[in-house]
Short mmCIF file of C-alpha atoms in Angstrom, two decimals:
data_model
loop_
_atom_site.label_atom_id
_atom_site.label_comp_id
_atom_site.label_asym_id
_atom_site.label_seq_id
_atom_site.Cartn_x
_atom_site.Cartn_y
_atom_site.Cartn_z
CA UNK G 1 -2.24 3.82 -3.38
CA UNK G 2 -1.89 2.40 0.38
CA UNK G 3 1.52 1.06 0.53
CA UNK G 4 3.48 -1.86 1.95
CA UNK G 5 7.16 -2.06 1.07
CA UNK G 6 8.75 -5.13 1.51
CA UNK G 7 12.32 -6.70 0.54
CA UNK G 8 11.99 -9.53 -2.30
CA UNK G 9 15.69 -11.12 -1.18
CA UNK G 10 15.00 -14.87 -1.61
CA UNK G 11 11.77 -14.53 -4.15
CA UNK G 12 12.22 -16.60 -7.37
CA UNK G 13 8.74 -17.19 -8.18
CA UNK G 14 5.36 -16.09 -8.40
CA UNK G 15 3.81 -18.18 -6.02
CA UNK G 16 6.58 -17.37 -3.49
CA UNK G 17 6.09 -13.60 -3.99
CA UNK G 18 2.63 -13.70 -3.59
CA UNK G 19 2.95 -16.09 -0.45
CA UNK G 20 5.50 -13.70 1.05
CA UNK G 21 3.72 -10.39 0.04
CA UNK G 22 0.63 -11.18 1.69
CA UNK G 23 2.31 -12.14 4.71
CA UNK G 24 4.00 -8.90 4.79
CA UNK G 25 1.05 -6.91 3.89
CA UNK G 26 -1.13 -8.43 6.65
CA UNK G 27 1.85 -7.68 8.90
CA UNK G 28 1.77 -4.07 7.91
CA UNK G 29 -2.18 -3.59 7.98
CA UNK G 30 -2.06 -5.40 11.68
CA UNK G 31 0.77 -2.71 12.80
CA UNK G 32 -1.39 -0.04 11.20
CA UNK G 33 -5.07 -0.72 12.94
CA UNK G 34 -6.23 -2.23 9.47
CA UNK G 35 -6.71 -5.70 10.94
CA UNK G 36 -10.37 -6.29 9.64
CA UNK G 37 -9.63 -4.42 6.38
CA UNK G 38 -7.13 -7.14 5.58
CA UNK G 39 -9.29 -9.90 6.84
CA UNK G 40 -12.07 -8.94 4.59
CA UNK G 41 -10.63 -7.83 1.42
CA UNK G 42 -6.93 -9.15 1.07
CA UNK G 43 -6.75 -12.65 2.57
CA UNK G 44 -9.36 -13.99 0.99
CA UNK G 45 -8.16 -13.18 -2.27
CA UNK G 46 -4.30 -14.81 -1.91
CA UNK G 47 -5.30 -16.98 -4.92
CA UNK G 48 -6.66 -14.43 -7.24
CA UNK G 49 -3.85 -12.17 -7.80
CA UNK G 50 -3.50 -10.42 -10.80
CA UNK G 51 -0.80 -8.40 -12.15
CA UNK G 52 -1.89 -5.26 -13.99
CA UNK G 53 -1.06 -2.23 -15.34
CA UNK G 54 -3.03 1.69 -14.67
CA UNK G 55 -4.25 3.19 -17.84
CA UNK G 56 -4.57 6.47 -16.14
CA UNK G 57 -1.59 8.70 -16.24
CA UNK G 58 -2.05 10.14 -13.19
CA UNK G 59 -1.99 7.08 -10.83
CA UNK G 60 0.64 5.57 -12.82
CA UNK G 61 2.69 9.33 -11.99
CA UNK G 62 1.43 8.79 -8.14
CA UNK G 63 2.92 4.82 -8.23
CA UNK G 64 6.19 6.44 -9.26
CA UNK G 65 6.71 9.16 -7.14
CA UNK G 66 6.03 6.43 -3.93
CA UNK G 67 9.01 4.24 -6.09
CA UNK G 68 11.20 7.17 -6.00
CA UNK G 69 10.54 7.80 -2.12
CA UNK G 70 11.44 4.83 -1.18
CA UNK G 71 14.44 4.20 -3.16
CA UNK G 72 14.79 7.60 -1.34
CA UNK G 73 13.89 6.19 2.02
CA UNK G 74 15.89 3.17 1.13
CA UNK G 75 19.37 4.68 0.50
CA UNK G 76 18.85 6.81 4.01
CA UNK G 77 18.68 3.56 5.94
CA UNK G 78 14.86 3.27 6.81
CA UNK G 79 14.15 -0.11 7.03
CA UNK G 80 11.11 -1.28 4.33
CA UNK G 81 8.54 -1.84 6.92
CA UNK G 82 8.62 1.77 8.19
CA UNK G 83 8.54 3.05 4.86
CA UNK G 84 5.01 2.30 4.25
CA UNK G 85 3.87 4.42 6.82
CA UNK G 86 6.02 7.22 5.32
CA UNK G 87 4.10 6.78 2.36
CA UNK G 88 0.83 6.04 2.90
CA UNK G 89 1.38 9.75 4.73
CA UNK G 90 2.60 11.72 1.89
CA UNK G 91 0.22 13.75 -0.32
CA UNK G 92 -0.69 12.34 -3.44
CA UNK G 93 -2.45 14.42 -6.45
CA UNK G 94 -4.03 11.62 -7.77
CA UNK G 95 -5.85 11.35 -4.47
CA UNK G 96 -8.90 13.64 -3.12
CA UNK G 97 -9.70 13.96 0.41
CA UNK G 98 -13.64 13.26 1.44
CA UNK G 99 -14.57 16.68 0.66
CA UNK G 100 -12.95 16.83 -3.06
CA UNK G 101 -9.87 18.40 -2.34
CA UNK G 102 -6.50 17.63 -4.15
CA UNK G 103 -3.67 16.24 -2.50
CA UNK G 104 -4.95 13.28 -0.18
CA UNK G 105 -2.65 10.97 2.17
CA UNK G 106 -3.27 7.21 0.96
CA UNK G 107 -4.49 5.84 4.53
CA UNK G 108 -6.68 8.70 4.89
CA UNK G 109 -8.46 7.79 1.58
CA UNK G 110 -7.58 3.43 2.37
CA UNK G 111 -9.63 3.96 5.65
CA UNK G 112 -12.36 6.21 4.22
CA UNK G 113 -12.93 3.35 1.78
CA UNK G 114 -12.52 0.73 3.90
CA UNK G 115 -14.95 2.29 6.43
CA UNK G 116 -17.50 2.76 3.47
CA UNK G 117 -17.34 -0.58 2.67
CA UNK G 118 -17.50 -2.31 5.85
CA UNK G 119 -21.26 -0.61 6.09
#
């Protein structure tokens, strides 16, 4: 649920988007202290992508709430890059906090993982 919004003006293919996404995202994980979370688990994947869908209802509610806010974000003139940030700090209820509770912000929950992962 961490988000990176970016503009896809100019993309006309897969390999494109994926090129440009990554770029972006490692852009927006470098301006948000994430630098070794996007060294160790996004680059090294730029030629794996998969597209997929969520087969649980409740992520797939939390994915469209985040389109809606930045459409939302969008039409008030925030520029895509700071939108991320926006979201990644709004409540989701598909996310729980590390103590179980409802209602988690994305980065808190990205960095908890992250952290866990890194050992």
């Amino acid at each position: 649920m961490y988000s990176c919004v970016m503009s896809g003006k100019d993309i006309t293919n897969r390999d494109h988007f994926v090129q440009v996404l990554l770029e972006k995202i490692g852009e927006f994980m470098n301006a948000d202290e994430q630098q070794l979370a996007f060294k160790k688990f996004v680059a090294p994947i730029d030629s794996e992508v998969v597209f997929a869908t969520s087969l649980n209802p409740s992520v797939t509610k939390s994915i469209a709430d985040q389109v809606h806010g930045a459409k939302l974000y969008l039409s008030d003139g925030l520029p895509p890059e700071k939108i991320g940030f926006r979201l990644n700090s709004t409540r989701l209820t598909s996310l729980t906090d590390s103590i179980g509770r409802r209602f988690a912000k994305p980065r808190d929950v990205f960095v908890r993982l992250a952290d866990a992962m890194h050992g």
